[in-house]
Each structure stands twice: as structure tokens, then as C-alpha cells.
mmCIF file of C-alpha atoms in Angstrom:
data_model
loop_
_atom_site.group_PDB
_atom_site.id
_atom_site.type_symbol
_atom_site.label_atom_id
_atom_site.label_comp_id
_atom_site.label_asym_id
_atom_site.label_seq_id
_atom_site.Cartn_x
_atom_site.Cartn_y
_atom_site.Cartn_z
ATOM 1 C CA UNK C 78 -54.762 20.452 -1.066
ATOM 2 C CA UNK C 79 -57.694 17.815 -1.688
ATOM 3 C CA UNK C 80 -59.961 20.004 -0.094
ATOM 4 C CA UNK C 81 -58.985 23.297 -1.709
ATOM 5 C CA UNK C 82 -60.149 21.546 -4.722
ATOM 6 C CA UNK C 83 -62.763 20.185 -3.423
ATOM 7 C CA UNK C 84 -63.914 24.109 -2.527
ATOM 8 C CA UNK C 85 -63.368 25.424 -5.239
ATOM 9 C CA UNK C 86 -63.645 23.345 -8.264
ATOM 10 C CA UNK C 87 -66.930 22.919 -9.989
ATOM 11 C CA UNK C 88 -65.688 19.978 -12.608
ATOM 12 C CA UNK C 89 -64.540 18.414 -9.358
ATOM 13 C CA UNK C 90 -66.247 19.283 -6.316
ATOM 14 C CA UNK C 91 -68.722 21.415 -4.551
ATOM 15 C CA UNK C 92 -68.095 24.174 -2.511
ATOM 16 C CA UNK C 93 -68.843 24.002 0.775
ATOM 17 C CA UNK C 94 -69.187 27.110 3.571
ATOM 18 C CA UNK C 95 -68.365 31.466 7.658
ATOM 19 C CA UNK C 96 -56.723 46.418 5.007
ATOM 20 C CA UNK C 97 -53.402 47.549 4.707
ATOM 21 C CA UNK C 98 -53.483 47.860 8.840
ATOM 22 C CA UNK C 99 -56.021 44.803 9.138
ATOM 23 C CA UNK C 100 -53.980 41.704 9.254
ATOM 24 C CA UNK C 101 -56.167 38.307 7.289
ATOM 25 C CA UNK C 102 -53.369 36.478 9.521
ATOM 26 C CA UNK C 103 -54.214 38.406 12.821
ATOM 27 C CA UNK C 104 -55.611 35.152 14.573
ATOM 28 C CA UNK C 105 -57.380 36.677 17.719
ATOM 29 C CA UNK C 106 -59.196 34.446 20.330
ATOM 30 C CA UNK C 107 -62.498 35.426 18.524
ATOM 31 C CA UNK C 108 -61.392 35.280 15.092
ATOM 32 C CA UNK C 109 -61.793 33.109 12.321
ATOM 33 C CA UNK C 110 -62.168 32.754 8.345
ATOM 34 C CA UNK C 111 -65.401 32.397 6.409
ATOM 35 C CA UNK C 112 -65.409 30.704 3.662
ATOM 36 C CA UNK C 113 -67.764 31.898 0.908
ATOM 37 C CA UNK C 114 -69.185 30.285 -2.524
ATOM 38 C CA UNK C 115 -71.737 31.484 -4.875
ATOM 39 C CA UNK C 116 -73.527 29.039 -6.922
ATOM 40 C CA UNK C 117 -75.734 30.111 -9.971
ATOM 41 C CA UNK C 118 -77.891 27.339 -10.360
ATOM 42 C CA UNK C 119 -79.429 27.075 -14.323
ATOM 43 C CA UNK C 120 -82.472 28.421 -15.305
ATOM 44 C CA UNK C 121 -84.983 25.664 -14.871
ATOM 45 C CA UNK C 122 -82.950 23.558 -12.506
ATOM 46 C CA UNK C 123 -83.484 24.973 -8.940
ATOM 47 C CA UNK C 124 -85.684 22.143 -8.032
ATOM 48 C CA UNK C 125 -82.903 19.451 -8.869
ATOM 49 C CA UNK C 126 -80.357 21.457 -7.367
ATOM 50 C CA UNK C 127 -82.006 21.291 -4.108
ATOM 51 C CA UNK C 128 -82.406 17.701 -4.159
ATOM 52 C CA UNK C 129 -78.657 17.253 -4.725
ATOM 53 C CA UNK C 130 -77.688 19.030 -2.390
ATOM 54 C CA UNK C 131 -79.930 17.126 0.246
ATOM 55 C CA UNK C 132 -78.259 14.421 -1.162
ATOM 56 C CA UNK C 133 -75.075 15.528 -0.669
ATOM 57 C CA UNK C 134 -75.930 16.232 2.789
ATOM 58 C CA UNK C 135 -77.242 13.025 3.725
ATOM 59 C CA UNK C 136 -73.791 11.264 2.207
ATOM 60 C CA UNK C 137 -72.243 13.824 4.592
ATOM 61 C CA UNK C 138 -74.108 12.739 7.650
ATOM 62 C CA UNK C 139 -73.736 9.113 6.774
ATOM 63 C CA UNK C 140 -70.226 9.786 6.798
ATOM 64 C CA UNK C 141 -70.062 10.894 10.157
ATOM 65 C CA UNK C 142 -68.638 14.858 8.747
ATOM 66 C CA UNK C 143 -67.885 17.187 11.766
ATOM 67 C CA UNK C 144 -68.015 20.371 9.192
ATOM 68 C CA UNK C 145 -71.145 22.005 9.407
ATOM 69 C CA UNK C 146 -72.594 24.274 6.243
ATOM 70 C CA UNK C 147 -75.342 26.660 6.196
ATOM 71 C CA UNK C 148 -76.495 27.210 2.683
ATOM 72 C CA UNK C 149 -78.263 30.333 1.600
ATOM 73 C CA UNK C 150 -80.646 31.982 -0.918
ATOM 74 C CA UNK C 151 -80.104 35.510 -2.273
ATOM 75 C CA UNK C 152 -83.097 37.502 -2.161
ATOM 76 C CA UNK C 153 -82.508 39.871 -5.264
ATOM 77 C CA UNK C 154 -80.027 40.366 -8.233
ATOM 78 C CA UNK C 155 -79.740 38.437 -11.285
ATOM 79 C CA UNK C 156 -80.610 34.768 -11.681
ATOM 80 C CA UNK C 157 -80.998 32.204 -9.435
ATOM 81 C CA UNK C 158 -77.784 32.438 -7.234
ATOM 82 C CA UNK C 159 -77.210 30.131 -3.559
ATOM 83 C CA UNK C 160 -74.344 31.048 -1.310
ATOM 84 C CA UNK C 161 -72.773 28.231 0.873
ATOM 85 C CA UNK C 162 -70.831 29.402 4.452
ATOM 86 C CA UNK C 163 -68.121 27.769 6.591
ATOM 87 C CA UNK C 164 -66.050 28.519 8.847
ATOM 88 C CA UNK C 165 -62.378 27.926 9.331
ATOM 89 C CA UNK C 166 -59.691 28.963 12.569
ATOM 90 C CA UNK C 167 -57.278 28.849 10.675
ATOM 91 C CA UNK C 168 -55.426 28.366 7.174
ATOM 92 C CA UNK C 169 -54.440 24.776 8.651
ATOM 93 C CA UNK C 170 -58.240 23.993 9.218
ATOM 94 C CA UNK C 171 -59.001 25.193 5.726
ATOM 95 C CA UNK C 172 -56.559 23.153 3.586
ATOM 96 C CA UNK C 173 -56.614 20.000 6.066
ATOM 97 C CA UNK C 174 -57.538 16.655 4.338
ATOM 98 C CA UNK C 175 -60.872 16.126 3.996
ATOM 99 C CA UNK C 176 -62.115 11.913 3.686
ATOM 100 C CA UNK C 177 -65.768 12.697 4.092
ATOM 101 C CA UNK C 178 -65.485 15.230 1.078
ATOM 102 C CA UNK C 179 -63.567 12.416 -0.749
ATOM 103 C CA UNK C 180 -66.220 9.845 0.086
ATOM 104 C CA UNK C 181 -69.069 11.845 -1.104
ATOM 105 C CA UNK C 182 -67.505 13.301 -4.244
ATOM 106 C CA UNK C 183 -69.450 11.256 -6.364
ATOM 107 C CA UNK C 184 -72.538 12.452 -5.435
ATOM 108 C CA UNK C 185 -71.535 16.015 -5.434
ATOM 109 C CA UNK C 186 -70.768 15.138 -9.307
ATOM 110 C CA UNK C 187 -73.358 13.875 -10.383
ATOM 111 C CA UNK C 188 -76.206 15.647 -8.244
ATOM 112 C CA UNK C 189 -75.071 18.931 -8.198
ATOM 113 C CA UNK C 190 -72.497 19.968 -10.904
ATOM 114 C CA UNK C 191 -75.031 19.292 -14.028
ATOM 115 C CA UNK C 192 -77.659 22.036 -12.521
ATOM 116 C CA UNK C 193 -74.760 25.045 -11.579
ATOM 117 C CA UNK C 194 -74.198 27.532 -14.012
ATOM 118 C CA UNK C 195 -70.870 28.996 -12.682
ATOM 119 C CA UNK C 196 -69.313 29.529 -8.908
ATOM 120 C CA UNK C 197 -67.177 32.130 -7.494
ATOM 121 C CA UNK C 198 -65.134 31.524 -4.090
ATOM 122 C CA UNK C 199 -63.812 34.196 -1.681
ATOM 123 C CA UNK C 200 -62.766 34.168 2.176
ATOM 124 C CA UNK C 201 -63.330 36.860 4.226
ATOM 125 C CA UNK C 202 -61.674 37.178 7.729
ATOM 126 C CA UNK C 203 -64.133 38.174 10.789
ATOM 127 C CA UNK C 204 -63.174 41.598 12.702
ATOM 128 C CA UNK C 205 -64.072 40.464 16.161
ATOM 129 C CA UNK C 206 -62.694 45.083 17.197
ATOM 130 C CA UNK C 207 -65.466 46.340 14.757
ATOM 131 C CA UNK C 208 -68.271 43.714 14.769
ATOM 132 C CA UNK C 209 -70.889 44.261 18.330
ATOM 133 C CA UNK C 210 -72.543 40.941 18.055
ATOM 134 C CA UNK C 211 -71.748 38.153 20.005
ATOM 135 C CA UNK C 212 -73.103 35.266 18.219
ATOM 136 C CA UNK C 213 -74.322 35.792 14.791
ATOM 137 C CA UNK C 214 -76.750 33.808 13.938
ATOM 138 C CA UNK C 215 -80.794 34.390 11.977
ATOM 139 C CA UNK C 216 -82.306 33.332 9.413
ATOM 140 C CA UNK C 217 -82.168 36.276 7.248
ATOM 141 C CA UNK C 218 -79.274 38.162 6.760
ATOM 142 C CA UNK C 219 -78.303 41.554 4.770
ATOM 143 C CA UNK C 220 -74.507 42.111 3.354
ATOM 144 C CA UNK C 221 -73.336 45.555 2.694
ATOM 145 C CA UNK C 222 -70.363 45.436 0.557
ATOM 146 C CA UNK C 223 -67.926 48.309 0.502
ATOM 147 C CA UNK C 224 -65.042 48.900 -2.003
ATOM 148 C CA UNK C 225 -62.434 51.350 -0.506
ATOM 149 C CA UNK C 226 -60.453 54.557 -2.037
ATOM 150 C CA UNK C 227 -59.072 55.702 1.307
ATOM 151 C CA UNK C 228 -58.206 52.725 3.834
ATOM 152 C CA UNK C 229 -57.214 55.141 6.393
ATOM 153 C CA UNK C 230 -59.819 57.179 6.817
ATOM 154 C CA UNK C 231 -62.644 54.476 6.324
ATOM 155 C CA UNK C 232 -61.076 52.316 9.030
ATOM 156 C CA UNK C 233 -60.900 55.371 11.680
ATOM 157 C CA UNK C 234 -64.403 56.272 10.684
ATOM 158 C CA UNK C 235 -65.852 52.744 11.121
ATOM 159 C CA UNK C 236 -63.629 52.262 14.537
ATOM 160 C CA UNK C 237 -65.790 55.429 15.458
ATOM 161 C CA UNK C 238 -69.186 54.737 14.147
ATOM 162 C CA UNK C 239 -69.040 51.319 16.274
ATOM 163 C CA UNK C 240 -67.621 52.536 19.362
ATOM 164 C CA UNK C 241 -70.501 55.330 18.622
ATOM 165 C CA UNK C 242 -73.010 52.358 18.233
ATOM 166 C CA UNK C 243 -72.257 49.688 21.099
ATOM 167 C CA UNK C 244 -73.718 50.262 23.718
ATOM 168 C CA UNK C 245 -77.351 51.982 21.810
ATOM 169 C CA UNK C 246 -79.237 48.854 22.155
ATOM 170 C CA UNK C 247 -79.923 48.611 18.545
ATOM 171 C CA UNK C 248 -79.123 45.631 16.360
ATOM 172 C CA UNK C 249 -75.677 44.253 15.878
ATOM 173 C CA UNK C 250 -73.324 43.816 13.282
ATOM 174 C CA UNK C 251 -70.835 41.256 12.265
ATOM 175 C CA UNK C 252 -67.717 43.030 10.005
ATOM 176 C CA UNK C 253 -65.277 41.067 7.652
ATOM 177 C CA UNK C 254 -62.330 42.062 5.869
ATOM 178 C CA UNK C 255 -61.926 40.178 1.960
ATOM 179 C CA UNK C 256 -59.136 37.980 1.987
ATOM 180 C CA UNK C 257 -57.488 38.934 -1.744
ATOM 181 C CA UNK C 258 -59.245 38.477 -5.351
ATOM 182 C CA UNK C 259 -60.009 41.051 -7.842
ATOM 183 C CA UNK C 260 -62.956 42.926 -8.646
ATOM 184 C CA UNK C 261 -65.410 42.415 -5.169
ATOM 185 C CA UNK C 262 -65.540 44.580 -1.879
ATOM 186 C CA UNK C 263 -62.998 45.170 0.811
ATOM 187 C CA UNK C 264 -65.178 44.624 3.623
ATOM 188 C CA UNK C 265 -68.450 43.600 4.270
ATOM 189 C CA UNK C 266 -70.508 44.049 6.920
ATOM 190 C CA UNK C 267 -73.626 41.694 8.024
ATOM 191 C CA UNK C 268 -76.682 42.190 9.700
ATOM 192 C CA UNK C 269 -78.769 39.574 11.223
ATOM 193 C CA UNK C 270 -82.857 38.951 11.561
ATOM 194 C CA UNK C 271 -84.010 36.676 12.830
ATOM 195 C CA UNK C 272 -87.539 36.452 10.522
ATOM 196 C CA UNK C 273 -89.620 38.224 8.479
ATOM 197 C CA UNK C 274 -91.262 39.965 11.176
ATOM 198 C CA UNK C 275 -87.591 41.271 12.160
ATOM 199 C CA UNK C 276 -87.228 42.649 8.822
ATOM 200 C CA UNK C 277 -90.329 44.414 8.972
ATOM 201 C CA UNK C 278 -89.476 46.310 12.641
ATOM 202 C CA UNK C 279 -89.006 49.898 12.358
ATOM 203 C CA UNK C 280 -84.983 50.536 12.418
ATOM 204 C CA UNK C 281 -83.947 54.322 12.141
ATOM 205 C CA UNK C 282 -80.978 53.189 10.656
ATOM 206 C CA UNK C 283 -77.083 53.540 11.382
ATOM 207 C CA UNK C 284 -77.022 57.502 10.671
ATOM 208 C CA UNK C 285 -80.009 58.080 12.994
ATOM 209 C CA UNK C 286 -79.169 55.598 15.395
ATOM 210 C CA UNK C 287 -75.416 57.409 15.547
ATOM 211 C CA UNK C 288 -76.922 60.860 15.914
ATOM 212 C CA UNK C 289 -78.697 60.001 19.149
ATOM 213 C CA UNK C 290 -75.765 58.633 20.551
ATOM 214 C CA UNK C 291 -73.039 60.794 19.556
ATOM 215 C CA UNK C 292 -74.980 64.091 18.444
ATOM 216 C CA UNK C 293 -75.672 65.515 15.080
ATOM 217 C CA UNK C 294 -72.574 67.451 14.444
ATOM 218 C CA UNK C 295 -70.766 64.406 15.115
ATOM 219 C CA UNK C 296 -72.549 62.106 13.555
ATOM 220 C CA UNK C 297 -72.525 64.613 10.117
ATOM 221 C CA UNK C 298 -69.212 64.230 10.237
ATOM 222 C CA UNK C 299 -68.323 60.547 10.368
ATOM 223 C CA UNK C 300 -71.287 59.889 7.616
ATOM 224 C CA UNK C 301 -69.048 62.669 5.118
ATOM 225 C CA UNK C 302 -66.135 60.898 6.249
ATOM 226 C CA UNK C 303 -67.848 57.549 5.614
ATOM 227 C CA UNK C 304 -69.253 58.382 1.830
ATOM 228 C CA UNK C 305 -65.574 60.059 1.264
ATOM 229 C CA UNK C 306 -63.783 56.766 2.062
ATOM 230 C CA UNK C 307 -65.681 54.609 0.126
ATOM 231 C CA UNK C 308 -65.936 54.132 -4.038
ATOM 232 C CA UNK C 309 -68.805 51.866 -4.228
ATOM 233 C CA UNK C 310 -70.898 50.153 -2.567
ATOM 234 C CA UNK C 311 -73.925 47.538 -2.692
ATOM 235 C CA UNK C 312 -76.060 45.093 -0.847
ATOM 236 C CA UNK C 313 -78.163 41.979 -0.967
ATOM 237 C CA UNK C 314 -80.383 40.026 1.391
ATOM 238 C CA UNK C 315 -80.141 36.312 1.975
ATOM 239 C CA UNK C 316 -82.712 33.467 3.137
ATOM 240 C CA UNK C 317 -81.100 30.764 4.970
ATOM 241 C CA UNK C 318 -82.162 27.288 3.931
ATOM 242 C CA UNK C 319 -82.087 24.952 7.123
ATOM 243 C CA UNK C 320 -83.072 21.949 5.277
ATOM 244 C CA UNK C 321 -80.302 22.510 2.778
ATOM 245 C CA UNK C 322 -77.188 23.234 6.201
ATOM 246 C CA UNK C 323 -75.674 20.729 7.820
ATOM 247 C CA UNK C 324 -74.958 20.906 11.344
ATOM 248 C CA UNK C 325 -73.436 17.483 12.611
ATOM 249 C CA UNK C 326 -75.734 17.598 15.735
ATOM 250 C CA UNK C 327 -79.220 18.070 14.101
ATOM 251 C CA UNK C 328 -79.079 16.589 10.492
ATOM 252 C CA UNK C 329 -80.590 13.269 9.678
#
């Protein structure tokens, strides 16, 4: 339980991050949780966030931590708002003790916690059926977030859109179902680029990319069916910050 708090608890800690017919507990070979906390830093205090979390990252590599974190910047919305990413197997893996988060508490308390504003935690679990990437992995990423009136007919039409989709040569996508909480999306599904000048390549986009593979009429159909499953939906884009992850093999 140390480490749930330790994920969750801005007095204490800092976070750290990766259907009815969709099982969160459905462990497949390729599966796994992501673990996902946004951190609105104060106006004014993005500069001395930064620093604490380098901080914090250098008490985690003189520690010897295993747990690797990429931390992120989102592009657009209000404020000035950083998401941090792990990944977890299991449940077990999540709420295992943690002695490097322990050690480095301290620092987490008094370099980062005076310069956040607020935090919000969620997990998602990864859909290895819908997603056709086999490693994610860029620098930039965009998250389209989908809230769900009909879970029946939006999981058919995705199942269809992706089988559509995997084998057109065009960019993958990694999908995640939200693991419980109130007022976000159901699912969200990622795209990766790798840098700017991915973000700027000319992309038809899913509906066009569909039609070629399946055919207009068809592809008409599963983008009604699509908009009709769906009661809102929005996106942002995100920056990764390398010298703010950790990865156990490459951080001094």
C-alpha cells in the first residue's frame, strides 16, 4: 500500500508513470496496465518544477530504481499541465513495496509538491486485439479520448475499423480501456510520432485511410456507426521530456 500512496498522494508523494465485454483483469501475454498522473504545475513555477523532478530522478538513480518513468508535456488546454507514465503487469506489480520511492520521498516533498497545483491519477489497461503497433514508442504522442453511450456497438465498430486498418501500411495505434473513476473517457486511443517532422507528414486520416481499404460504402457505415456509439469525445498532444524519464539503463 506504500506505493499506492506514494502514486497518488500529493501531500505525500509524487506520482510516478504506461467495457462491459473488455476485462481490466484479462492479463494476456501482451498486456499490461498504464499508470497515468496529471500534474498542474503553478503558474510561475514550471522552471522549479523541472528541476525537482531532475532531482527526484537523480535520488532515483542513486538508488539503484528498476522502474522506469517517461514524463510528458501537454501541448494545448488549460494551464501548465505534465503527465507522468508507467507501466505495471499486473495489480501485484502496482501495489508492491516500493524502498527506492521511500528513500527518495523527501525530495519528492520538498522539490516537487510546493510547485503542483493539483494531480489526478487514472490506469488504463492496454488492448493488445485492437491496438496494430508493436512497440509504442516517439516522442510525440496524440490521445483521443472517447466517452461511450453504446458499448456494443462501439466495440464491434472499432474491432472492424482495425481489422479494416492492419495491414494499410499507415501509422499504428496503441488502444486502452479506463480502469474505473468518474467523469473521464472509456477508452483512449494513442498515436505515436516520432518528431516534428512526423507530425507535419501528410496523413489522410482514419476515414480515408479505411475507405481505400474496405470501400466507401463500407467505410460510411462504420464512421455512422462510430459517431452513433460515442457521446463525446476530445484530444490532446503530448511532448515527451527525455531529460525529465527515467530509464534505469540510460539515466545518470
Amino acid at each position: 500500500m506504500k506505493k499506492f500512496y506514494l502514486l497518488t498522494t500529493l501531500v505525500f508523494s509524487f506520482a510516478l508513470f504506461a467495457s462491459p465485454t473488455v476485462s481490466a483483469d484479462d492479463h494476456e501475454e501482451n498486456s499490461f496496465y498504464l499508470s497515468i498522473s496529471e500534474l498542474s504545475v503553478k503558474l510561475g513555477h514550471t522552471d522549479a518544477f523541472m528541476e525537482g523532478v531532475k532531482a527526484v530522478r537523480a535520488c532515483y538513480q542513486e538508488a539503484g530504481s528498476k522502474e522506469p518513468w517517461s514524463i510528458w508535456h501537454r501541448v494545448q488546454g488549460p494551464g501548465t499541465v505534465f503527465v507522468v507514465t508507467s507501466t505495471y503487469k499486473n495489480w501485484q506489480g502496482f501495489f508492491a513495496e516500493n524502498e527506492v520511492g521511500e528513500t527518495c520521498r523527501s525530495v519528492v516533498h520538498d522539490e516537487i509538491v510546493p510547485h503542483i497545483d493539483s494531480t489526478y491519477h487514472q490506469m488504463a489497461s492496454f488492448m493488445p486485439d485492437w491496438s496494430n503497433i508493436e512497440s509504442p514508442s516517439g516522442n510525440f504522442v496524440a490521445v483521443f479520448n472517447f466517452k461511450v453511450s453504446d458499448y456494443e456497438l462501439f466495440e464491434a465498430t472499432v474491432t472492424a475499423v482495425e481489422e479494416g486498418l492492419k495491414d494499410d501500411g499507415g501509422p499504428g495505434a496503441a488502444w486502452y480501456y479506463v480502469v474505473g473513476g468518474r467523469d473521464q473517457a472509456d477508452f483512449f486511443v494513442v498515436e505515436y510520432f516520432a518528431d516534428p517532422a512526423a507530425l507535419d507528414a501528410d496523413d489522410p486520416g482514419v476515414w480515408k485511410r479505411l475507405e481505400a481499404a474496405v470501400g466507401k460504402e463500407k467505410a460510411d457505415k462504420l464512421r455512422h456507426d462510430f459517431r452513433a456509439s460515442v457521446s463525446e469525445w476530445w484530444s490532446y498532444m503530448y511532448a515527451l521530456h527525455e531529460d525529465l524519464s527515467y530509464t534505469p539503463s540510460t539515466s545518470k
